[in-house]
Coordinates of N, CA and C in Angstrom, one line a residue:
X143 N 63.9 -148.4 13.3 CA 63.2 -148.9 14.6 C 64.1 -148.4 15.7
X144 N 63.4 -148.0 16.8 CA 64.1 -147.4 18.0 C 64.1 -148.6 19.0
X145 N 65.3 -148.8 19.5 CA 65.5 -149.9 20.5 C 65.2 -149.4 21.9
X146 N 65.1 -150.3 22.9 CA 64.8 -149.9 24.2 C 65.9 -149.0 24.8
X147 N 67.1 -149.0 24.3 CA 68.1 -148.1 24.8 C 68.2 -146.8 24.1
X148 N 67.2 -146.6 23.2 CA 67.1 -145.3 22.5 C 67.9 -145.2 21.2
X149 N 68.6 -146.3 20.8 CA 69.4 -146.3 19.6 C 68.5 -146.7 18.4
X150 N 68.8 -146.2 17.3 CA 68.1 -146.7 16.1 C 68.7 -148.0 15.6
X151 N 67.8 -148.9 15.2 CA 68.2 -150.2 14.7 C 67.5 -150.5 13.4
X152 N 68.2 -151.3 12.6 CA 67.7 -151.7 11.3 C 66.8 -152.9 11.5
X153 N 65.6 -152.9 10.9 CA 64.7 -154.1 11.1 C 65.3 -155.3 10.5
X154 N 66.3 -155.2 9.7 CA 66.9 -156.4 9.1 C 67.5 -157.3 10.2
X155 N 67.8 -156.8 11.4 CA 68.4 -157.5 12.5 C 67.3 -158.1 13.4
X156 N 66.1 -157.8 13.1 CA 65.0 -158.4 13.9 C 64.6 -159.7 13.4
X157 N 65.4 -160.8 13.7 CA 65.3 -162.1 13.0 C 64.0 -162.8 13.4
X158 N 63.5 -162.6 14.5 CA 62.2 -163.3 14.9 C 61.0 -162.5 14.5
X159 N 61.1 -161.2 14.0 CA 60.0 -160.4 13.6 C 59.1 -159.9 14.6
X160 N 59.6 -159.8 15.9 CA 58.7 -159.4 17.0 C 58.7 -157.9 17.1
X161 N 59.4 -157.2 16.3 CA 59.4 -155.7 16.4 C 60.4 -155.2 17.4
X162 N 61.1 -156.0 18.1 CA 62.2 -155.6 19.1 C 63.4 -156.5 18.9
X163 N 64.5 -155.9 19.2 CA 65.8 -156.7 19.1 C 66.1 -157.2 20.5
X164 N 66.3 -158.5 20.6 CA 66.7 -159.1 21.8 C 68.2 -159.1 21.9
X165 N 68.8 -159.6 23.0 CA 70.2 -159.5 23.2 C 71.1 -160.1 22.0
X166 N 70.6 -161.2 21.5 CA 71.4 -161.9 20.4 C 71.3 -161.0 19.2
X167 N 70.1 -160.5 18.8 CA 70.0 -159.7 17.6 C 70.8 -158.4 17.8
X168 N 70.8 -157.8 18.9 CA 71.6 -156.6 19.2 C 73.1 -156.9 19.0
X169 N 73.5 -158.0 19.6 CA 74.9 -158.4 19.5 C 75.4 -158.6 18.0
X170 N 74.5 -159.2 17.3 CA 74.8 -159.5 15.8 C 74.9 -158.1 15.1
X171 N 73.9 -157.3 15.3 CA 74.0 -156.0 14.7 C 75.2 -155.2 15.1
X172 N 75.5 -155.2 16.4 CA 76.7 -154.4 16.8 C 78.0 -155.0 16.2
X173 N 78.1 -156.3 16.0 CA 79.3 -156.9 15.4 C 79.4 -156.5 13.9
X174 N 78.2 -156.5 13.2 CA 78.2 -156.1 11.8 C 78.5 -154.6 11.7
X175 N 78.0 -153.8 12.5 CA 78.2 -152.3 12.3 C 79.5 -151.9 12.8
X176 N 79.9 -152.3 14.0 CA 81.1 -151.8 14.7 C 82.3 -152.8 14.6
X177 N 82.1 -154.0 14.1 CA 83.2 -154.9 14.0 C 83.4 -155.7 15.3
X178 N 84.3 -156.6 15.2 CA 84.6 -157.5 16.3 C 85.7 -156.8 17.1
X179 N 85.6 -156.7 18.4 CA 86.5 -156.0 19.3 C 87.9 -156.7 19.3
X180 N 87.9 -158.0 19.2 CA 89.1 -158.8 19.2 C 90.0 -158.4 18.0
X181 N 89.3 -158.2 16.8 CA 90.1 -157.8 15.7 C 90.8 -156.5 15.9
X182 N 90.1 -155.5 16.5 CA 90.7 -154.2 16.7 C 91.9 -154.3 17.7
X183 N 91.8 -155.1 18.7 CA 92.9 -155.3 19.6 C 94.1 -155.9 18.9
X184 N 93.8 -156.9 18.0 CA 94.9 -157.5 17.3 C 95.6 -156.5 16.4
X185 N 94.8 -155.6 15.8 CA 95.4 -154.6 14.9 C 96.3 -153.6 15.7
X186 N 95.8 -153.2 16.9 CA 96.6 -152.4 17.8 C 98.0 -153.0 18.2
X187 N 97.9 -154.3 18.5 CA 99.1 -155.0 18.8 C 100.1 -155.1 17.6
X188 N 99.6 -155.3 16.4 CA 100.4 -155.3 15.2 C 101.0 -154.0 15.0
X189 N 100.3 -152.9 15.1 CA 100.8 -151.6 14.9 C 101.9 -151.2 16.0
X190 N 101.7 -151.6 17.2 CA 102.7 -151.4 18.3 C 104.0 -152.1 18.0
X191 N 103.9 -153.4 17.5 CA 105.1 -154.1 17.2 C 105.8 -153.5 16.1
X192 N 105.1 -153.1 15.0 CA 105.8 -152.4 13.9 C 106.4 -151.1 14.3
X193 N 105.7 -150.3 15.1 CA 106.1 -149.0 15.5 C 107.4 -149.1 16.4
X194 N 107.5 -150.1 17.2 CA 108.6 -150.4 18.1 C 109.9 -150.7 17.2
X195 N 109.6 -151.3 16.0 CA 110.7 -151.6 15.1 C 111.0 -150.5 14.2
X196 N 110.3 -149.3 14.3 CA 110.6 -148.2 13.5 C 109.8 -148.1 12.2
X197 N 108.8 -148.9 12.1 CA 108.0 -149.0 10.9 C 106.7 -148.3 11.2
X198 N 106.2 -147.6 10.2 CA 104.9 -146.9 10.2 C 103.8 -147.7 9.5
X199 N 102.8 -148.2 10.1 CA 101.8 -149.0 9.5 C 101.1 -148.3 8.3
X200 N 100.9 -147.0 8.4 CA 100.3 -146.3 7.3 C 101.2 -146.3 6.1
X201 N 102.5 -146.1 6.3 CA 103.5 -146.1 5.2 C 103.5 -147.5 4.6
X202 N 103.5 -148.6 5.4 CA 103.4 -149.9 4.9 C 102.2 -150.2 4.1
X203 N 101.1 -149.6 4.4 CA 99.9 -149.8 3.7 C 100.0 -149.2 2.3
X204 N 100.8 -148.2 2.2 CA 100.9 -147.5 0.9 C 101.9 -148.2 0.0
X205 N 102.8 -149.0 0.5 CA 103.8 -149.7 -0.3 C 103.1 -150.9 -1.1
X206 N 103.8 -151.2 -2.2 CA 103.3 -152.4 -2.8 C 103.7 -153.7 -2.0
X207 N 103.2 -154.8 -2.3 CA 103.3 -156.0 -1.5 C 104.8 -156.4 -1.3
X208 N 105.6 -156.3 -2.4 CA 107.0 -156.7 -2.3 C 107.8 -155.8 -1.4
X209 N 107.6 -154.5 -1.6 CA 108.3 -153.5 -0.7 C 107.9 -153.7 0.8
X210 N 106.6 -153.9 1.0 CA 106.1 -154.1 2.4 C 106.8 -155.4 3.0
X211 N 106.8 -156.5 2.2 CA 107.4 -157.7 2.7 C 108.8 -157.5 3.1
X212 N 109.5 -156.8 2.2 CA 111.0 -156.6 2.4 C 111.2 -155.7 3.7
X213 N 110.4 -154.7 3.8 CA 110.6 -153.8 5.0 C 110.3 -154.6 6.3
X214 N 109.3 -155.4 6.3 CA 108.9 -156.2 7.5 C 110.0 -157.2 7.8
X215 N 110.5 -157.9 6.7 CA 111.6 -158.8 6.9 C 112.8 -158.2 7.5
X216 N 113.2 -157.0 6.9 CA 114.4 -156.2 7.4 C 114.3 -155.9 8.8
X217 N 113.0 -155.7 9.3 CA 112.8 -155.3 10.7 C 112.9 -156.6 11.6
X218 N 113.0 -157.8 11.0 CA 113.1 -159.0 11.8 C 111.8 -159.7 12.1
X219 N 110.8 -159.4 11.3 CA 109.5 -160.0 11.5 C 109.1 -160.9 10.3
X220 N 108.2 -161.8 10.5 CA 107.7 -162.6 9.4 C 106.5 -161.9 8.7
X221 N 106.7 -161.5 7.5 CA 105.6 -160.8 6.8 C 104.3 -161.5 6.7
X222 N 104.3 -162.8 6.8 CA 103.1 -163.6 6.7 C 102.2 -163.5 8.0
X223 N 102.8 -162.9 9.0 CA 102.1 -162.7 10.3 C 101.3 -161.4 10.2
X224 N 101.5 -160.6 9.2 CA 100.8 -159.3 9.1 C 99.9 -159.2 7.9
X225 N 98.7 -158.7 8.1 CA 97.7 -158.6 7.0 C 97.4 -157.2 6.8
X226 N 97.6 -156.7 5.6 CA 97.3 -155.3 5.3 C 96.1 -155.2 4.3
X227 N 95.3 -156.2 4.2 CA 94.2 -156.2 3.2 C 93.0 -155.5 3.9

């Protein structure tokens, strides 16, 4: 389905079945497809904190959980504050 802004939309997001996506339906679709912007900002902040401490978030993702916890603790952070799932 083609929206008023020219973007293609999935009819699964047309909750009221009127053939058009209203603001709410568009917002839900955007959140599902592109994710929540707040989550991205939180991830950037986490990466910045780790980088400032000399840790690489990509390397941490490749470590097993025990190694990752130890590296984060050694950098002076609480490993429970960081989610790599």
